[in-house]
Amino acid sequence: LNSDNNIIEWRVKSQAEAGTDVQQLFSAGYDMSEWVKATVPGTVFGSYVEGGLEKDPTFGDNADNVDKSKYDRNVWYSAEFESPNLQNGEIIWLNFEVINRKGEVFFNGNRLGLLDGFMERGKFDITNLLNRNGKNVLVILVHWVGVPVPNHASPTYISSASWDWMPYVP
């Protein structure tokens, strides 16, 4: 939700499938009809399951039959939204409770920064970047963690990369 309690619809697509013309991706009105509706907070794989594009991984051996190469790569998340109503002197913050593992944050075509770490939080002042008369575009390039997992001190990551008691989670 944004500050006016409007639901923001997120979309997700792999960086490879989205193409190379990222400037269009940063523009309001970019056609995301071929993108998957994203569940945020959530995972790319979870969005595909919610969208009916993957079978329920908790049933049978569905988790073992997933084409993991679809998920082991960088992905774009994108959303458009109207500016909240601002009073003079009011500051608008873009807050990230978690990006897990690494994400480059872009707002209206401006690179705000890189959140790089396990369960990384971020906060950006976007007041002067807001389009107050139209749509705003928030885009995040989420980087795949890679193999081997760079933080073996994190049980969550070791487990997600598969132990003998748990199938690999895309």
mmCIF file of C-alpha atoms in Angstrom:
data_model
loop_
_atom_site.group_PDB
_atom_site.id
_atom_site.type_symbol
_atom_site.label_atom_id
_atom_site.label_comp_id
_atom_site.label_asym_id
_atom_site.label_seq_id
_atom_site.Cartn_x
_atom_site.Cartn_y
_atom_site.Cartn_z
ATOM 1 C CA LEU A 1 0.000 0.000 0.000
ATOM 2 C CA ASN A 2 1.107 3.523 -0.572
ATOM 3 C CA SER A 3 0.459 6.336 1.910
ATOM 4 C CA ASP A 4 -3.050 6.893 0.486
ATOM 5 C CA ASN A 5 -3.864 3.195 1.144
ATOM 6 C CA ASN A 6 -3.968 2.348 -2.562
ATOM 7 C CA ILE A 7 -2.824 -1.138 -3.496
ATOM 8 C CA ILE A 8 0.316 -1.120 -5.604
ATOM 9 C CA GLU A 9 0.461 -3.913 -8.173
ATOM 10 C CA TRP A 10 3.917 -5.392 -8.656
ATOM 11 C CA ARG A 11 5.102 -7.320 -11.714
ATOM 12 C CA VAL A 12 8.177 -9.529 -12.113
ATOM 13 C CA LYS A 13 10.194 -10.788 -15.078
ATOM 14 C CA SER A 14 13.690 -12.158 -15.541
ATOM 15 C CA GLN A 15 16.284 -9.644 -16.656
ATOM 16 C CA ALA A 16 17.113 -11.823 -19.670
ATOM 17 C CA GLU A 17 13.483 -11.993 -20.826
ATOM 18 C CA ALA A 18 12.817 -8.295 -20.247
ATOM 19 C CA GLY A 19 15.385 -7.301 -22.857
ATOM 20 C CA THR A 20 18.107 -4.725 -22.904
ATOM 21 C CA ASP A 21 16.203 -1.451 -23.347
ATOM 22 C CA VAL A 22 15.949 -0.654 -19.641
ATOM 23 C CA GLN A 23 15.171 3.023 -20.234
ATOM 24 C CA GLN A 24 11.707 1.993 -21.414
ATOM 25 C CA LEU A 25 11.311 -0.097 -18.271
ATOM 26 C CA PHE A 26 11.857 3.055 -16.200
ATOM 27 C CA SER A 27 9.070 4.928 -18.017
ATOM 28 C CA ALA A 28 5.452 5.189 -16.907
ATOM 29 C CA GLY A 29 3.105 3.268 -19.156
ATOM 30 C CA TYR A 30 5.646 0.556 -20.013
ATOM 31 C CA ASP A 31 3.711 -2.528 -21.158
ATOM 32 C CA MET A 32 4.042 -5.164 -18.435
ATOM 33 C CA SER A 33 1.078 -7.252 -19.576
ATOM 34 C CA GLU A 34 3.434 -10.173 -20.333
ATOM 35 C CA TRP A 35 5.024 -9.941 -16.891
ATOM 36 C CA VAL A 36 3.957 -12.135 -13.980
ATOM 37 C CA LYS A 37 1.919 -10.513 -11.230
ATOM 38 C CA ALA A 38 4.256 -10.504 -8.237
ATOM 39 C CA THR A 39 3.457 -11.296 -4.647
ATOM 40 C CA VAL A 40 5.275 -8.703 -2.524
ATOM 41 C CA PRO A 41 6.624 -9.491 -0.051
ATOM 42 C CA GLY A 42 7.480 -12.869 -1.495
ATOM 43 C CA THR A 43 9.703 -14.700 -3.924
ATOM 44 C CA VAL A 44 9.800 -14.976 -7.691
ATOM 45 C CA PHE A 45 8.956 -18.674 -7.491
ATOM 46 C CA GLY A 46 6.099 -17.926 -5.099
ATOM 47 C CA SER A 47 4.688 -15.425 -7.603
ATOM 48 C CA TYR A 48 4.769 -18.059 -10.345
ATOM 49 C CA VAL A 49 2.988 -20.547 -8.072
ATOM 50 C CA GLU A 50 0.351 -17.938 -7.103
ATOM 51 C CA GLY A 51 -0.130 -17.119 -10.788
ATOM 52 C CA GLY A 52 -0.744 -20.776 -11.647
ATOM 53 C CA LEU A 53 2.431 -20.967 -13.740
ATOM 54 C CA GLU A 54 4.065 -23.544 -11.445
ATOM 55 C CA LYS A 55 2.549 -26.513 -9.656
ATOM 56 C CA ASP A 56 2.111 -26.456 -5.889
ATOM 57 C CA PRO A 57 5.607 -27.311 -4.574
ATOM 58 C CA THR A 58 4.192 -28.782 -1.372
ATOM 59 C CA PHE A 59 2.464 -31.582 -3.285
ATOM 60 C CA GLY A 60 4.199 -34.816 -4.293
ATOM 61 C CA ASP A 61 7.526 -34.299 -5.997
ATOM 62 C CA ASN A 62 6.521 -31.030 -7.700
ATOM 63 C CA ALA A 63 9.395 -29.142 -6.029
ATOM 64 C CA ASP A 64 11.892 -31.625 -7.495
ATOM 65 C CA ASN A 65 10.493 -31.176 -11.013
ATOM 66 C CA VAL A 66 10.829 -27.379 -11.193
ATOM 67 C CA ASP A 67 13.118 -25.971 -13.894
ATOM 68 C CA LYS A 68 15.378 -24.133 -11.474
ATOM 69 C CA SER A 69 17.173 -22.251 -14.273
ATOM 70 C CA LYS A 70 14.026 -20.084 -14.577
ATOM 71 C CA TYR A 71 14.669 -18.764 -11.067
ATOM 72 C CA ASP A 72 18.437 -18.885 -10.720
ATOM 73 C CA ARG A 73 18.966 -15.552 -12.472
ATOM 74 C CA ASN A 74 18.468 -11.826 -12.022
ATOM 75 C CA VAL A 75 14.915 -10.486 -12.097
ATOM 76 C CA TRP A 76 13.210 -7.135 -12.415
ATOM 77 C CA TYR A 77 10.372 -6.113 -10.121
ATOM 78 C CA SER A 78 8.360 -3.107 -11.254
ATOM 79 C CA ALA A 79 5.377 -1.097 -10.030
ATOM 80 C CA GLU A 80 3.677 2.152 -10.970
ATOM 81 C CA PHE A 81 1.723 4.370 -8.604
ATOM 82 C CA GLU A 82 0.339 7.871 -8.213
ATOM 83 C CA SER A 83 2.073 10.350 -5.924
ATOM 84 C CA PRO A 84 0.636 10.720 -2.473
ATOM 85 C CA ASN A 85 -0.857 14.077 -1.569
ATOM 86 C CA LEU A 86 1.912 16.166 0.007
ATOM 87 C CA GLN A 87 1.779 19.094 2.348
ATOM 88 C CA ASN A 88 4.482 21.777 2.115
ATOM 89 C CA GLY A 89 7.684 20.603 3.732
ATOM 90 C CA GLU A 90 6.569 16.985 3.914
ATOM 91 C CA ILE A 91 9.208 14.364 3.097
ATOM 92 C CA ILE A 92 8.390 11.085 1.365
ATOM 93 C CA TRP A 93 10.534 8.086 2.233
ATOM 94 C CA LEU A 94 10.773 4.871 0.261
ATOM 95 C CA ASN A 95 11.313 2.155 2.867
ATOM 96 C CA PHE A 96 12.488 -1.387 2.256
ATOM 97 C CA GLU A 97 11.988 -3.738 5.164
ATOM 98 C CA VAL A 98 13.982 -6.459 3.404
ATOM 99 C CA ILE A 99 15.656 -7.178 0.107
ATOM 100 C CA ASN A 100 17.164 -10.583 0.240
ATOM 101 C CA ARG A 101 20.104 -10.689 -1.061
ATOM 102 C CA LYS A 102 20.975 -7.888 -3.441
ATOM 103 C CA GLY A 103 18.795 -5.323 -5.178
ATOM 104 C CA GLU A 104 19.436 -2.186 -7.215
ATOM 105 C CA VAL A 105 16.682 0.356 -6.595
ATOM 106 C CA PHE A 106 15.510 2.769 -9.303
ATOM 107 C CA PHE A 107 12.824 5.413 -8.950
ATOM 108 C CA ASN A 108 11.556 7.367 -11.971
ATOM 109 C CA GLY A 109 14.718 6.411 -13.847
ATOM 110 C CA ASN A 110 17.095 7.458 -11.065
ATOM 111 C CA ARG A 111 19.304 4.855 -9.431
ATOM 112 C CA LEU A 112 18.773 5.322 -5.699
ATOM 113 C CA GLY A 113 21.254 2.733 -4.528
ATOM 114 C CA LEU A 114 22.181 -0.869 -3.967
ATOM 115 C CA LEU A 115 20.949 -2.920 -1.036
ATOM 116 C CA ASP A 116 23.498 -5.683 -0.672
ATOM 117 C CA GLY A 117 23.265 -8.149 2.163
ATOM 118 C CA PHE A 118 21.169 -10.832 3.738
ATOM 119 C CA MET A 119 17.875 -9.268 4.839
ATOM 120 C CA GLU A 120 19.146 -5.790 3.905
ATOM 121 C CA ARG A 121 16.974 -2.791 4.781
ATOM 122 C CA GLY A 122 16.964 0.534 3.000
ATOM 123 C CA LYS A 123 15.479 3.994 3.222
ATOM 124 C CA PHE A 124 15.524 6.616 0.457
ATOM 125 C CA ASP A 125 14.213 10.191 0.391
ATOM 126 C CA ILE A 126 12.255 10.407 -2.889
ATOM 127 C CA THR A 127 10.508 13.731 -2.255
ATOM 128 C CA ASN A 128 12.311 15.612 -5.033
ATOM 129 C CA LEU A 129 12.010 12.729 -7.507
ATOM 130 C CA LEU A 130 8.225 12.335 -7.307
ATOM 131 C CA ASN A 131 6.147 12.897 -10.406
ATOM 132 C CA ARG A 132 3.286 14.768 -8.744
ATOM 133 C CA ASN A 133 1.172 14.976 -11.916
ATOM 134 C CA GLY A 134 1.324 11.409 -13.143
ATOM 135 C CA LYS A 135 2.602 7.932 -12.469
ATOM 136 C CA ASN A 136 5.773 7.119 -10.580
ATOM 137 C CA VAL A 137 7.812 4.069 -11.502
ATOM 138 C CA LEU A 138 9.631 1.958 -8.926
ATOM 139 C CA VAL A 139 11.926 -0.699 -10.381
ATOM 140 C CA ILE A 140 14.224 -3.105 -8.556
ATOM 141 C CA LEU A 141 16.784 -5.375 -10.171
ATOM 142 C CA VAL A 142 17.099 -8.308 -7.768
ATOM 143 C CA HIS A 143 20.330 -10.219 -8.252
ATOM 144 C CA TRP A 144 20.435 -13.988 -7.989
ATOM 145 C CA VAL A 145 22.523 -15.120 -5.013
ATOM 146 C CA GLY A 146 24.657 -17.518 -7.062
ATOM 147 C CA VAL A 147 26.377 -20.760 -6.165
ATOM 148 C CA PRO A 148 28.010 -21.420 -3.851
ATOM 149 C CA VAL A 149 25.894 -19.381 -1.478
ATOM 150 C CA PRO A 150 28.189 -16.563 -0.290
ATOM 151 C CA ASN A 151 27.152 -16.706 3.369
ATOM 152 C CA HIS A 152 27.370 -20.196 4.769
ATOM 153 C CA ALA A 153 26.792 -18.773 8.260
ATOM 154 C CA SER A 154 23.153 -18.271 7.305
ATOM 155 C CA PRO A 155 21.154 -21.485 7.881
ATOM 156 C CA THR A 156 18.334 -20.091 5.773
ATOM 157 C CA TYR A 157 20.559 -19.877 2.720
ATOM 158 C CA ILE A 158 22.230 -23.203 3.241
ATOM 159 C CA SER A 159 18.810 -24.834 3.586
ATOM 160 C CA SER A 160 17.407 -23.121 0.516
ATOM 161 C CA ALA A 161 20.355 -24.350 -1.527
ATOM 162 C CA SER A 162 19.385 -27.874 -0.388
ATOM 163 C CA TRP A 163 20.441 -30.222 2.333
ATOM 164 C CA ASP A 164 19.691 -33.910 2.249
ATOM 165 C CA TRP A 165 16.512 -33.357 4.289
ATOM 166 C CA MET A 166 15.039 -30.603 2.155
ATOM 167 C CA PRO A 167 14.632 -30.210 -1.626
ATOM 168 C CA TYR A 168 16.136 -27.211 -3.346
ATOM 169 C CA VAL A 169 13.836 -24.183 -3.212
ATOM 170 C CA PRO A 170 13.855 -22.170 -6.456
#
